[in-house]
PDB file of C-alpha atoms and ligand atoms in Angstrom:
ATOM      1  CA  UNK A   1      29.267  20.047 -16.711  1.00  0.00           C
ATOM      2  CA  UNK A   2      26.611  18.531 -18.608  1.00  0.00           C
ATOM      3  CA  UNK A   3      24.760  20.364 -21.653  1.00  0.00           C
ATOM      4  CA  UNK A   4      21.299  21.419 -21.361  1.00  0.00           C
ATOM      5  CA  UNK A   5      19.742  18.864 -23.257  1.00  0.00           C
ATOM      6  CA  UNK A   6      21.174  16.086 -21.282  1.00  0.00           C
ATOM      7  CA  UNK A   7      20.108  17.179 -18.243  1.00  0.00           C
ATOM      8  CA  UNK A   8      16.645  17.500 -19.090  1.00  0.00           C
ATOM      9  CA  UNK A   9      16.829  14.052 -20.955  1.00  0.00           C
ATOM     10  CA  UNK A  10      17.921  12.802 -17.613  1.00  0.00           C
ATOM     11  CA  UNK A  11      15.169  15.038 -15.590  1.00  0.00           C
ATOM     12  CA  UNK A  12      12.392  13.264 -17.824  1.00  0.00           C
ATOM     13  CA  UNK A  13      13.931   9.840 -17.176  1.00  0.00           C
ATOM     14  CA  UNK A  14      13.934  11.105 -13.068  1.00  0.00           C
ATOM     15  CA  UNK A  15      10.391  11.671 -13.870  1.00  0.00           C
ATOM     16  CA  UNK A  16      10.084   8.050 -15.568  1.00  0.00           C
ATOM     17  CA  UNK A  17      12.025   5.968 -12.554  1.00  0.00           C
ATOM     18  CA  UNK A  18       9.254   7.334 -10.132  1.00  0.00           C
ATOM     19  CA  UNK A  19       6.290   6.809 -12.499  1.00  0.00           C
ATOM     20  CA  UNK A  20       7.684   3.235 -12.750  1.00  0.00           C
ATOM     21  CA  UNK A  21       8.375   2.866  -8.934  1.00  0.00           C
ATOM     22  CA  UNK A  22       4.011   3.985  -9.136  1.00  0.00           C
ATOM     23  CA  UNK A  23       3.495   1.454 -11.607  1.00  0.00           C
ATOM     24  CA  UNK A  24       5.089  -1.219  -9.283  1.00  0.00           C
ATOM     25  CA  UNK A  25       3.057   0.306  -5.942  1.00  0.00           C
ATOM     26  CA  UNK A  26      -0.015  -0.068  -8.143  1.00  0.00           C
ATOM     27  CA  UNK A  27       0.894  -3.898  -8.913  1.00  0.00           C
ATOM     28  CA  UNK A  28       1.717  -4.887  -5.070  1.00  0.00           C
ATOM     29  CA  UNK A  29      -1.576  -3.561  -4.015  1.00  0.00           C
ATOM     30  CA  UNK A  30      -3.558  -5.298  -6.606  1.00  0.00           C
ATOM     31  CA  UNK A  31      -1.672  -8.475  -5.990  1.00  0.00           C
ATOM     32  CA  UNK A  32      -1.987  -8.080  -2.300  1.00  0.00           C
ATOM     33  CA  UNK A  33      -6.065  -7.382  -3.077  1.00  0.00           C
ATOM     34  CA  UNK A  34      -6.019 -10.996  -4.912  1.00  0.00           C
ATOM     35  CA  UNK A  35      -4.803 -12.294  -1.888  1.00  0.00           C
ATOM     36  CA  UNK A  36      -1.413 -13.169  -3.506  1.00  0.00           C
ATOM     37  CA  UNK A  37       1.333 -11.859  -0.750  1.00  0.00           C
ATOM     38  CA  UNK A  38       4.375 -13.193  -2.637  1.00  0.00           C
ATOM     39  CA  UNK A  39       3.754 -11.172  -5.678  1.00  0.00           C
ATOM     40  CA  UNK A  40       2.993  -8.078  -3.759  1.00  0.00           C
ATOM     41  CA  UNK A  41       6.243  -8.212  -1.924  1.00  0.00           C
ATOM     42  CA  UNK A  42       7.655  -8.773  -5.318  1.00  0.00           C
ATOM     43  CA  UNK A  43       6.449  -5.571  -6.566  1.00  0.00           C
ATOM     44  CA  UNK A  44       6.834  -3.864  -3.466  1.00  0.00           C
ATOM     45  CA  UNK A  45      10.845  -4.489  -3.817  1.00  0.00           C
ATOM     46  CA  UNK A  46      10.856  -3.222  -7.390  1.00  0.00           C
ATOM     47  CA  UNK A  47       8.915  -0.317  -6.369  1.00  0.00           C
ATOM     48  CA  UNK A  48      11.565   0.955  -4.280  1.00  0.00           C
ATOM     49  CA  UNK A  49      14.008  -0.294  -6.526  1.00  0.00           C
ATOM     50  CA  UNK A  50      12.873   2.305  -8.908  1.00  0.00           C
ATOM     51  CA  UNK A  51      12.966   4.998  -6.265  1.00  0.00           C
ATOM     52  CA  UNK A  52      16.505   4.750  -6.249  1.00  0.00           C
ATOM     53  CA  UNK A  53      16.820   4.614  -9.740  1.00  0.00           C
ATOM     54  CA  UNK A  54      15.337   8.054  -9.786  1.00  0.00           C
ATOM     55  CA  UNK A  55      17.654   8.950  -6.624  1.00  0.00           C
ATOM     56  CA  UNK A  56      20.786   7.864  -8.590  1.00  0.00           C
ATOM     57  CA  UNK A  57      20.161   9.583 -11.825  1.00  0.00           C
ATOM     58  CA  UNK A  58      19.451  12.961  -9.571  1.00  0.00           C
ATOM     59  CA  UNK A  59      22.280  12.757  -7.820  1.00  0.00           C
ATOM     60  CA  UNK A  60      24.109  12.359 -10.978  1.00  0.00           C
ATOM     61  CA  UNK A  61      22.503  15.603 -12.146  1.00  0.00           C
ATOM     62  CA  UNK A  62      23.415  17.583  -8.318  1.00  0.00           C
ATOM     63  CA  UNK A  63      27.238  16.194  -8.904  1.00  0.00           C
ATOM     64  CA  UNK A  64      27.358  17.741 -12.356  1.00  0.00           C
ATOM     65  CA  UNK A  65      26.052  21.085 -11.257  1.00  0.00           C
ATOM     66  CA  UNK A  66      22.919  20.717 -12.827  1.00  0.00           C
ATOM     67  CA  UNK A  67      19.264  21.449 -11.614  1.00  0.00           C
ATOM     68  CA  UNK A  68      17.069  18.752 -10.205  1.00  0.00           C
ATOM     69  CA  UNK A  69      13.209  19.274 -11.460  1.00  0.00           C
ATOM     70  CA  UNK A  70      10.191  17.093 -10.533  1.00  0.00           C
ATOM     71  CA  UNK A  71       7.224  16.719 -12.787  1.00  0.00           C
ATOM     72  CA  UNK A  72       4.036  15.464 -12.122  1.00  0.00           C
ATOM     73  CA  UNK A  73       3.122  11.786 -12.094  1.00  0.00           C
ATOM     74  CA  UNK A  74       0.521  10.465 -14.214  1.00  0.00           C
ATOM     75  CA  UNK A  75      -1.046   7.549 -12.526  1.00  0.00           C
ATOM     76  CA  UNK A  76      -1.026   4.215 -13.288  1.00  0.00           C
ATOM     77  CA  UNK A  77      -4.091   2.188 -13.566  1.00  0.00           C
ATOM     78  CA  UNK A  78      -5.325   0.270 -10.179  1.00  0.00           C
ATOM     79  CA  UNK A  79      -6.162  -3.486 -11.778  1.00  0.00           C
ATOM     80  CA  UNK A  80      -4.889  -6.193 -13.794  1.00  0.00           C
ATOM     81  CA  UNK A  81      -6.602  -9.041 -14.966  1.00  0.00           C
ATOM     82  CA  UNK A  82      -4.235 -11.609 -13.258  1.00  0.00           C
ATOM     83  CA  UNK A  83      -0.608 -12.138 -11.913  1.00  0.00           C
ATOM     84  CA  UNK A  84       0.362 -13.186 -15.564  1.00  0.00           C
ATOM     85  CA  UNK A  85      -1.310  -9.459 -17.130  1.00  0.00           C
ATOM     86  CA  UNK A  86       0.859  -7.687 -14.192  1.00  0.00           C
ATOM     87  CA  UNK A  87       3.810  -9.129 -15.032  1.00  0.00           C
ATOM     88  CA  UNK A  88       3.689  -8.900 -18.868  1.00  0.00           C
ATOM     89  CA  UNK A  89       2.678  -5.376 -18.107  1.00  0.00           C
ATOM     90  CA  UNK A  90       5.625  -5.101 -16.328  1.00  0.00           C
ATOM     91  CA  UNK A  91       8.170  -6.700 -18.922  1.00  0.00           C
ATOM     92  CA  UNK A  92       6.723  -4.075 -22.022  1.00  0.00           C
ATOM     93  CA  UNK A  93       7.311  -1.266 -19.527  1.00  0.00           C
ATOM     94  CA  UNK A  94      10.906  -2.385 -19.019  1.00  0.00           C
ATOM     95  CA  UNK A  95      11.657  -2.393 -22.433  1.00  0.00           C
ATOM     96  CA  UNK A  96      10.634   1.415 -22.928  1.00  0.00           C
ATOM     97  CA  UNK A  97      12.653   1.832 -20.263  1.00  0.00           C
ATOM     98  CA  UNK A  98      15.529   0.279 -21.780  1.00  0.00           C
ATOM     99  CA  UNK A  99      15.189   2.277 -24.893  1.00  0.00           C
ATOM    100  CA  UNK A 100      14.832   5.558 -22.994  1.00  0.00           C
ATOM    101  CA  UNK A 101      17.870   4.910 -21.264  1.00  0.00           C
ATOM    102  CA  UNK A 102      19.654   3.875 -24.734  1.00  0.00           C
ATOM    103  CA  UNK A 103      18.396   7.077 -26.095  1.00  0.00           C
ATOM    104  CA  UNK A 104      20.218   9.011 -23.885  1.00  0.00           C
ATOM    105  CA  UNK A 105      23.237   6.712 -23.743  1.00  0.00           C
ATOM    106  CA  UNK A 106      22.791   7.736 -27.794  1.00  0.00           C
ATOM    107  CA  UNK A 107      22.570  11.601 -26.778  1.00  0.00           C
ATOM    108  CA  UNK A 108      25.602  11.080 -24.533  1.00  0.00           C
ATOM    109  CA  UNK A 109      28.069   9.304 -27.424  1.00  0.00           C
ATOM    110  CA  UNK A 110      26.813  12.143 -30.090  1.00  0.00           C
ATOM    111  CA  UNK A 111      27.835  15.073 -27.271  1.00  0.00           C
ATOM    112  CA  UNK A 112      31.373  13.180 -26.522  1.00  0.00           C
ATOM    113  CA  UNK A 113      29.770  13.475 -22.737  1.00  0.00           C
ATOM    114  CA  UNK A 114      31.862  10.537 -21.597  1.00  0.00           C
ATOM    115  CA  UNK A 115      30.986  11.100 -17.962  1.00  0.00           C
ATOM    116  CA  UNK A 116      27.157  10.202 -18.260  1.00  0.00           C
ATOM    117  CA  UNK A 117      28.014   7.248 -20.681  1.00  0.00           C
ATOM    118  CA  UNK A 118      30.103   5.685 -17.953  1.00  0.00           C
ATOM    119  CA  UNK A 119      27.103   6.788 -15.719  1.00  0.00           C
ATOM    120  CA  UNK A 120      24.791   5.251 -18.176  1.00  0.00           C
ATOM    121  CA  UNK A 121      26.864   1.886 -18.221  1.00  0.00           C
ATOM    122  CA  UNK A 122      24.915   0.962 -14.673  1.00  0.00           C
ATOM    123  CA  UNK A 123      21.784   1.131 -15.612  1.00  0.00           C
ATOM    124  CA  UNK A 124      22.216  -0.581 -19.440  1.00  0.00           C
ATOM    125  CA  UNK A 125      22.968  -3.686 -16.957  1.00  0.00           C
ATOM    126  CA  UNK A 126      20.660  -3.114 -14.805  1.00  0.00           C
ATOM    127  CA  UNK A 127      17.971  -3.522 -17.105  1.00  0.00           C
ATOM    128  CA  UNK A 128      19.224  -6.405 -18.608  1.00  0.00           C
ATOM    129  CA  UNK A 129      18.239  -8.015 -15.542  1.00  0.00           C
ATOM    130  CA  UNK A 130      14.975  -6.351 -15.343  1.00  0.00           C
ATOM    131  CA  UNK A 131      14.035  -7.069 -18.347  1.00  0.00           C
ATOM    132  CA  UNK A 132      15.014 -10.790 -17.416  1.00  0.00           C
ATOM    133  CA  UNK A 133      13.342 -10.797 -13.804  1.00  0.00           C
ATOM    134  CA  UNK A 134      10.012  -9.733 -15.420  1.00  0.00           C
ATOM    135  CA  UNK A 135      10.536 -12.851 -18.504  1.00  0.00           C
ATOM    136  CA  UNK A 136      10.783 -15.692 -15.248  1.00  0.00           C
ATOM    137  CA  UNK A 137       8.040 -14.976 -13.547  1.00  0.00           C
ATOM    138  CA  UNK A 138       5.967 -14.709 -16.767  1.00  0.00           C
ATOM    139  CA  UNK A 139       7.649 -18.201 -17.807  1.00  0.00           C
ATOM    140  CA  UNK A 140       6.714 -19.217 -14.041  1.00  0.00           C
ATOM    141  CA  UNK A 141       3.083 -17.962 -14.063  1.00  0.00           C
ATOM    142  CA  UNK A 142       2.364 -19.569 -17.816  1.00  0.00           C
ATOM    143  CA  UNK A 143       3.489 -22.715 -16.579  1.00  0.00           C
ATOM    144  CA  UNK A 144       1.379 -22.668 -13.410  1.00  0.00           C
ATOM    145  CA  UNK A 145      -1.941 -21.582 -15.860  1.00  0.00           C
ATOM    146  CA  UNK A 146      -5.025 -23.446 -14.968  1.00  0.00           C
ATOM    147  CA  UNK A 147      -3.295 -24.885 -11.679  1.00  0.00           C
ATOM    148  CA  UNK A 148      -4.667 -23.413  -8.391  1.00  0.00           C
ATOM    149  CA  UNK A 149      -1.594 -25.330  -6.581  1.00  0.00           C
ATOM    150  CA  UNK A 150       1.074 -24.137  -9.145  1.00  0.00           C
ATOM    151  CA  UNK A 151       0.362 -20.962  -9.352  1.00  0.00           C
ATOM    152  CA  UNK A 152       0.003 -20.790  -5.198  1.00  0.00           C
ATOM    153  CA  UNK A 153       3.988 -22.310  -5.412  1.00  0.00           C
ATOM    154  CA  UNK A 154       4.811 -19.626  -8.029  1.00  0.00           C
ATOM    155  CA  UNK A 155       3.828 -16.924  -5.586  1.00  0.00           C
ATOM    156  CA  UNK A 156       5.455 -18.445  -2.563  1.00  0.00           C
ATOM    157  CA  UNK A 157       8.784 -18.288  -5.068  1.00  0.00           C
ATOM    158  CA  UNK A 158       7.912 -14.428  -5.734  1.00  0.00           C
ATOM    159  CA  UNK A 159       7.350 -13.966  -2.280  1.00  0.00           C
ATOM    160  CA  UNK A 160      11.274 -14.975  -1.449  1.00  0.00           C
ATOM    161  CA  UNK A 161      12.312 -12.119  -3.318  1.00  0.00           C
ATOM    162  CA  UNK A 162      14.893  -9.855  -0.805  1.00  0.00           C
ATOM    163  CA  UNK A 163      15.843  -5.953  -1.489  1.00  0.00           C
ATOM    164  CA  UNK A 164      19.737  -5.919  -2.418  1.00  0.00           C
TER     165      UNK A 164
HETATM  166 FE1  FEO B   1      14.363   1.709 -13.314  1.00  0.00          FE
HETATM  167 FE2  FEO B   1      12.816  -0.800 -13.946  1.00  0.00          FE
HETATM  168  O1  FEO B   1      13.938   0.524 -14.519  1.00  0.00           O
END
């Protein structure tokens, strides 16, 4: 059983994962209005990604007898300047999400709850390669700036992206 405190720290990080997997809606349809399909499907992926992000760390909370509660979403906003603004948006959202989840992991280590540290242990990785996704296609779309053909590759590359 989990203390109190941890489950609502991981009840506002449920609330986080789905604001995120918003976020990433909000990106694929602005992408897709720009006419750029590969980046959409990009976004798409991650936005579904995050949805089971949030499933995992609810589950977590069911296993340890603990209650499940869904907040409201605030909503993210509907346009970005260009592909380069999404995805830098993208990369500083990742990083709060990394420190949320290390503020936990910190919460978890100063309870001795050993169980949600090992739970914690998946998604420390995963964000290192969120974090990392997000910093290639920014090094991608900087390199294609000012080149209508480059940056019409770069979005064929996003658009190869597959769900795991
Ligand atoms: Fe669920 Fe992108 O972190």
């Amino acid at each position: 059983m989990i203390s109190k405190k941890m489950a609502k720290a991981i009840n506002a990080q449920i609330n986080r994962e789905f604001y995120s997997a918003f976020l990433y809606l909000a990106m694929a349809n602005d992408a897709m209005d720009k006419g750029f399909k590969g980046a959409s499907n990009w976004f798409t992926i991650q936005f579904k990604e995050e949805q089971e992000h949030a499933m995992k760390f609810a589950a977590y909370l069911q296993d340890q007898g603990a209650k499940v509660e869904l907040a409201a979403l605030a909503a993210p906003k509907t346009e970005w300047k260009d592909l380069l603004a999404m995805f830098q948006e993208a990369l500083s959202h990742e990083k709060k999400v990394t420190a949320w989840i290390c503020e936990i992991n910190d919460l978890a280590i100063a309870e001795k709850d050993y169980a949600t540290q090992n739970m914690l242990r998946w998604f420390i990785d995963e964000q290192v390669e969120e974090e990392a996704s997000a910093t290639d296609a920014i090094w991608m779309l900087e390199m294609s700036a000012g080149s209508k053909g480059a940056l019409f590759m770069a979005d064929k590359t996003l658009g190869k992206r597959k769900d795991d």
